[in-house]
mmCIF file of C-alpha atoms in Angstrom:
data_model
loop_
_atom_site.group_PDB
_atom_site.id
_atom_site.type_symbol
_atom_site.label_atom_id
_atom_site.label_comp_id
_atom_site.label_asym_id
_atom_site.label_seq_id
_atom_site.Cartn_x
_atom_site.Cartn_y
_atom_site.Cartn_z
ATOM 1 C CA MET A 272 -0.052 0.013 0.041
ATOM 2 C CA LYS A 273 2.726 2.418 0.936
ATOM 3 C CA HIS A 274 4.563 1.588 -2.387
ATOM 4 C CA ILE A 275 1.327 2.486 -4.341
ATOM 5 C CA ARG A 276 0.860 5.867 -2.395
ATOM 6 C CA PHE A 277 4.680 6.741 -3.115
ATOM 7 C CA LEU A 278 4.061 6.003 -6.838
ATOM 8 C CA LEU A 279 0.931 8.141 -6.982
ATOM 9 C CA TYR A 280 2.577 10.993 -5.291
ATOM 10 C CA SER A 281 5.644 10.974 -7.628
ATOM 11 C CA LEU A 282 3.326 10.707 -10.559
ATOM 12 C CA PHE A 283 1.451 13.914 -9.218
ATOM 13 C CA LEU A 284 4.731 15.768 -8.942
ATOM 14 C CA ILE A 285 5.803 15.021 -12.524
ATOM 15 C CA THR A 286 2.442 16.014 -13.907
ATOM 16 C CA PHE A 287 2.473 19.210 -12.016
ATOM 17 C CA THR A 288 5.800 20.210 -13.053
ATOM 18 C CA ALA A 289 5.104 19.513 -16.764
ATOM 19 C CA CYS A 290 2.058 21.706 -16.777
ATOM 20 C CA GLN A 291 3.909 24.883 -15.352
ATOM 21 C CA PRO A 292 4.384 27.694 -18.032
ATOM 22 C CA ALA A 293 7.810 28.271 -19.455
ATOM 23 C CA ASP A 294 9.681 31.339 -18.843
ATOM 24 C CA THR A 295 9.246 33.394 -22.021
ATOM 25 C CA THR A 296 10.874 36.685 -20.922
ATOM 26 C CA THR A 297 12.831 38.303 -23.778
ATOM 27 C CA THR A 298 15.253 41.171 -23.704
ATOM 28 C CA ILE A 299 15.169 43.376 -26.845
ATOM 29 C CA THR A 300 18.224 45.354 -27.739
ATOM 30 C CA PRO A 301 17.774 48.254 -29.993
ATOM 31 C CA ASN A 302 19.506 47.893 -33.288
ATOM 32 C CA THR A 303 21.717 50.967 -33.568
ATOM 33 C CA SER A 304 23.322 49.783 -36.748
ATOM 34 C CA ILE A 305 20.275 50.471 -38.996
ATOM 35 C CA PRO A 306 21.625 52.749 -41.896
ATOM 36 C CA GLY A 307 18.443 54.890 -41.692
ATOM 37 C CA ASN A 308 19.322 55.962 -38.024
ATOM 38 C CA SER A 309 22.949 56.839 -38.664
ATOM 39 C CA VAL A 310 24.451 60.284 -38.915
ATOM 40 C CA PRO A 311 24.761 61.498 -42.480
ATOM 41 C CA MET A 312 28.431 61.946 -43.295
ATOM 42 C CA LEU A 313 30.453 62.967 -46.341
ATOM 43 C CA THR A 314 33.737 61.387 -47.093
ATOM 44 C CA VAL A 315 36.139 63.323 -49.456
ATOM 45 C CA ARG A 316 37.328 61.085 -52.280
ATOM 46 C CA GLU A 317 39.965 63.576 -53.644
ATOM 47 C CA ALA A 318 41.253 67.011 -52.606
ATOM 48 C CA THR A 319 38.271 69.286 -52.768
ATOM 49 C CA ASN A 320 37.476 72.849 -51.931
ATOM 50 C CA CYS A 321 34.971 73.750 -49.297
ATOM 51 C CA ARG A 322 33.228 77.040 -50.101
ATOM 52 C CA ALA A 323 31.100 79.725 -48.528
ATOM 53 C CA GLY A 324 28.314 78.665 -50.801
ATOM 54 C CA PRO A 325 27.347 75.922 -53.444
ATOM 55 C CA GLY A 326 29.289 77.061 -56.471
ATOM 56 C CA THR A 327 32.587 78.282 -57.859
ATOM 57 C CA ASP A 328 31.357 81.832 -57.473
ATOM 58 C CA TYR A 329 31.848 81.634 -53.739
ATOM 59 C CA GLU A 330 35.005 82.015 -51.782
ATOM 60 C CA ILE A 331 37.071 79.025 -50.898
ATOM 61 C CA VAL A 332 36.969 78.430 -47.078
ATOM 62 C CA PHE A 333 39.313 75.451 -46.881
ATOM 63 C CA THR A 334 40.688 72.625 -49.024
ATOM 64 C CA TYR A 335 40.025 69.114 -47.621
ATOM 65 C CA THR A 336 42.225 66.149 -48.506
ATOM 66 C CA ALA A 337 41.059 62.662 -49.566
ATOM 67 C CA GLY A 338 39.655 60.586 -46.638
ATOM 68 C CA THR A 339 38.369 63.536 -44.662
ATOM 69 C CA LYS A 340 35.013 62.816 -42.974
ATOM 70 C CA LEU A 341 32.665 65.645 -42.403
ATOM 71 C CA GLU A 342 29.197 65.698 -40.847
ATOM 72 C CA ILE A 343 26.434 66.788 -43.204
ATOM 73 C CA ALA A 344 24.063 69.710 -42.020
ATOM 74 C CA GLY A 345 22.177 70.499 -45.288
ATOM 75 C CA ARG A 346 22.021 70.222 -49.079
ATOM 76 C CA TYR A 347 21.390 72.160 -52.284
ATOM 77 C CA GLU A 348 20.299 69.451 -54.506
ATOM 78 C CA PRO A 349 20.123 71.296 -57.810
ATOM 79 C CA GLU A 350 23.792 71.612 -57.997
ATOM 80 C CA ASN A 351 24.793 68.482 -55.904
ATOM 81 C CA PHE A 352 26.256 70.454 -53.031
ATOM 82 C CA TRP A 353 26.266 69.508 -49.435
ATOM 83 C CA LEU A 354 26.541 71.835 -46.372
ATOM 84 C CA VAL A 355 28.912 70.305 -43.952
ATOM 85 C CA LYS A 356 30.266 71.043 -40.348
ATOM 86 C CA SER A 357 33.737 72.381 -40.560
ATOM 87 C CA ALA A 358 35.977 73.284 -37.703
ATOM 88 C CA GLU A 359 38.116 75.366 -40.231
ATOM 89 C CA SER A 360 35.387 77.549 -41.391
ATOM 90 C CA PRO A 361 34.740 80.932 -39.388
ATOM 91 C CA THR A 362 30.947 80.090 -39.462
ATOM 92 C CA GLY A 363 31.385 76.397 -38.596
ATOM 93 C CA LEU A 364 29.961 75.448 -41.902
ATOM 94 C CA CYS A 365 30.964 75.209 -45.654
ATOM 95 C CA TRP A 366 29.751 73.701 -48.777
ATOM 96 C CA MET A 367 31.367 70.665 -50.596
ATOM 97 C CA TRP A 368 30.471 69.477 -54.176
ATOM 98 C CA GLY A 369 29.238 65.875 -54.145
ATOM 99 C CA GLU A 370 31.072 64.955 -57.401
ATOM 100 C CA TYR A 371 34.248 64.395 -55.534
ATOM 101 C CA ALA A 372 32.746 62.887 -52.343
ATOM 102 C CA ASP A 373 30.800 59.902 -51.055
ATOM 103 C CA VAL A 374 27.773 60.259 -48.637
ATOM 104 C CA THR A 375 26.573 57.798 -46.105
ATOM 105 C CA GLY A 376 24.044 57.464 -43.323
ATOM 106 C CA ASN A 377 20.582 58.933 -43.264
ATOM 107 C CA TYR A 378 21.250 61.647 -45.864
ATOM 108 C CA ALA A 379 17.742 61.401 -47.310
ATOM 109 C CA ALA A 380 16.322 63.158 -44.290
ATOM 110 C CA VAL A 381 18.885 66.259 -44.559
ATOM 111 C CA PRO A 382 16.941 69.475 -45.136
ATOM 112 C CA GLY A 383 17.359 71.573 -48.173
ATOM 113 C CA VAL A 384 19.175 74.902 -47.600
ATOM 114 C CA THR A 385 18.795 78.244 -49.501
ATOM 115 C CA PRO A 386 22.202 79.315 -50.866
ATOM 116 C CA PRO A 387 23.707 82.568 -49.545
ATOM 117 C CA ALA A 388 24.220 85.622 -51.744
ATOM 118 C CA THR A 389 27.416 85.442 -53.616
ATOM 119 C CA SER A 390 30.251 87.824 -53.113
ATOM 120 C CA SER A 391 31.659 87.769 -56.539
ATOM 121 C CA SER A 392 29.273 90.565 -57.784
ATOM 122 C CA ALA A 393 30.493 92.990 -55.051
ATOM 123 C CA SER A 394 34.166 92.018 -55.759
ATOM 124 C CA SER A 395 33.837 92.567 -59.526
ATOM 125 C CA GLU A 396 32.837 96.289 -58.984
ATOM 126 C CA VAL A 397 36.340 96.968 -57.662
ATOM 127 C CA LEU A 398 38.445 93.852 -58.406
ATOM 128 C CA ILE A 399 38.526 92.745 -62.050
ATOM 129 C CA VAL A 400 40.967 90.406 -63.535
ATOM 130 C CA ASP A 401 41.285 91.595 -67.125
ATOM 131 C CA GLN A 402 43.327 88.658 -68.478
ATOM 132 C CA TRP A 403 44.586 85.296 -67.150
ATOM 133 C CA GLU A 404 46.099 82.475 -68.900
ATOM 134 C CA TYR A 405 48.051 79.277 -68.138
ATOM 135 C CA SER A 406 50.305 76.867 -69.939
ATOM 136 C CA CYS A 407 51.539 73.274 -69.079
ATOM 137 C CA ASP A 408 54.997 72.154 -70.074
ATOM 138 C CA GLY A 409 56.574 68.935 -68.845
ATOM 139 C CA GLY A 410 54.625 68.623 -65.635
ATOM 140 C CA THR A 411 54.943 72.368 -64.968
ATOM 141 C CA LEU A 412 51.949 74.674 -64.643
ATOM 142 C CA THR A 413 52.602 78.402 -65.546
ATOM 143 C CA PHE A 414 49.713 80.755 -64.469
ATOM 144 C CA LYS A 415 49.559 84.422 -65.199
ATOM 145 C CA MET A 416 46.924 87.053 -64.251
ATOM 146 C CA ASN A 417 46.540 90.847 -64.876
ATOM 147 C CA TRP A 418 43.972 92.982 -63.120
ATOM 148 C CA ARG A 419 42.767 96.669 -62.899
ATOM 149 C CA ASP A 420 43.987 98.650 -59.818
ATOM 150 C CA ARG A 421 40.687 100.338 -59.222
ATOM 151 C CA ALA A 422 40.886 100.423 -55.440
ATOM 152 C CA THR A 423 41.998 103.722 -53.858
ATOM 153 C CA ASN A 424 42.574 102.752 -50.284
ATOM 154 C CA GLU A 425 43.884 99.069 -50.576
ATOM 155 C CA THR A 426 46.574 97.970 -48.281
ATOM 156 C CA GLY A 427 47.632 95.105 -50.481
ATOM 157 C CA TYR A 428 46.776 92.132 -52.555
ATOM 158 C CA ARG A 429 46.784 88.439 -52.013
ATOM 159 C CA ILE A 430 46.891 85.425 -54.386
ATOM 160 C CA PHE A 431 45.257 82.168 -53.389
ATOM 161 C CA ARG A 432 45.850 78.892 -55.057
ATOM 162 C CA ASP A 433 43.385 75.989 -54.095
ATOM 163 C CA GLY A 434 42.192 77.945 -51.147
ATOM 164 C CA THR A 435 45.669 78.477 -49.780
ATOM 165 C CA LEU A 436 47.454 81.850 -49.521
ATOM 166 C CA LEU A 437 50.032 81.777 -52.096
ATOM 167 C CA ALA A 438 51.560 85.226 -51.992
ATOM 168 C CA GLU A 439 50.932 88.831 -50.593
ATOM 169 C CA LEU A 440 51.395 91.665 -52.887
ATOM 170 C CA PRO A 441 52.107 95.451 -52.280
ATOM 171 C CA VAL A 442 49.556 98.347 -52.988
ATOM 172 C CA ASP A 443 49.191 99.105 -56.742
ATOM 173 C CA SER A 444 50.171 95.606 -57.949
ATOM 174 C CA THR A 445 48.397 94.567 -61.280
ATOM 175 C CA SER A 446 49.945 91.359 -62.196
ATOM 176 C CA TYR A 447 51.224 87.945 -60.781
ATOM 177 C CA LYS A 448 52.829 84.815 -62.177
ATOM 178 C CA ASP A 449 53.226 81.384 -60.632
ATOM 179 C CA SER A 450 54.918 78.239 -61.804
ATOM 180 C CA PHE A 451 54.798 74.877 -59.959
ATOM 181 C CA SER A 452 54.868 71.113 -60.612
ATOM 182 C CA VAL A 453 51.548 69.323 -61.070
ATOM 183 C CA SER A 454 50.257 65.776 -61.781
ATOM 184 C CA ALA A 455 48.541 64.891 -65.119
ATOM 185 C CA GLY A 456 44.975 65.943 -64.998
ATOM 186 C CA GLN A 457 45.355 67.981 -61.886
ATOM 187 C CA ASN A 458 42.835 70.902 -61.540
ATOM 188 C CA VAL A 459 44.042 74.115 -59.859
ATOM 189 C CA GLU A 460 42.071 77.059 -58.934
ATOM 190 C CA TYR A 461 43.287 80.708 -58.311
ATOM 191 C CA TYR A 462 41.712 83.782 -57.068
ATOM 192 C CA LEU A 463 42.826 87.240 -56.375
ATOM 193 C CA GLN A 464 41.873 89.323 -53.031
ATOM 194 C CA VAL A 465 42.128 92.879 -52.344
ATOM 195 C CA VAL A 466 42.792 93.904 -48.713
ATOM 196 C CA GLY A 467 41.590 97.240 -47.450
ATOM 197 C CA PRO A 468 40.306 99.068 -44.286
ATOM 198 C CA ASP A 469 36.697 98.043 -45.124
ATOM 199 C CA GLY A 470 37.409 94.291 -45.370
ATOM 200 C CA LEU A 471 38.287 91.846 -48.181
ATOM 201 C CA LEU A 472 37.013 91.523 -51.822
ATOM 202 C CA ASN A 473 37.734 88.401 -54.081
ATOM 203 C CA SER A 474 37.805 88.154 -57.657
ATOM 204 C CA ALA A 475 36.057 85.278 -59.502
ATOM 205 C CA VAL A 476 37.719 81.866 -59.333
ATOM 206 C CA MET A 477 39.946 80.984 -62.288
ATOM 207 C CA SER A 478 40.758 77.186 -63.047
ATOM 208 C CA ALA A 479 43.542 75.672 -64.691
ATOM 209 C CA ASN A 480 43.973 72.026 -65.732
ATOM 210 C CA CYS A 481 47.051 70.125 -67.128
#
């Protein structure tokens, strides 16, 4: 009789345990690697100028080298320009042309930005480059420019090549010549700047390609 009771009790415990609900608690970890949630970034594919606006009529702020990564803050889709955050820019922002860069992240949600007014029209009233030309010979680029000295209170002139200050010239200067080694297919941009008590004025950008 005792053996029968023991067997019945054991059978009851087995049946009771088998009928208990399993622990179905699940911990869900957010997927932070989803491309749509990532920060929109621009990676420079080759040396590219970052400008004050979306186009070559705007002043060059800084030239970034290949591999530089910049966070995207806005876009100007008609001309394929991206407004990026820039530690080198006085405003903290500048414009990059998308032709020489790759964009990643959630760039589809980046807002469109209205371009600022160009400064070239104001510059051309005082600073006009009458003639510029260049030649390529054996890997050497020679660039020449001549301009009108219409300013009456300038303190000097500056020559920029690819956004970097190349030379500072005295008052009443009207010409400049530059020669340096380039690679085949390399594009080089020059512009002239007049310095005065009222600020700075830039000429239009001049491009040379060997």
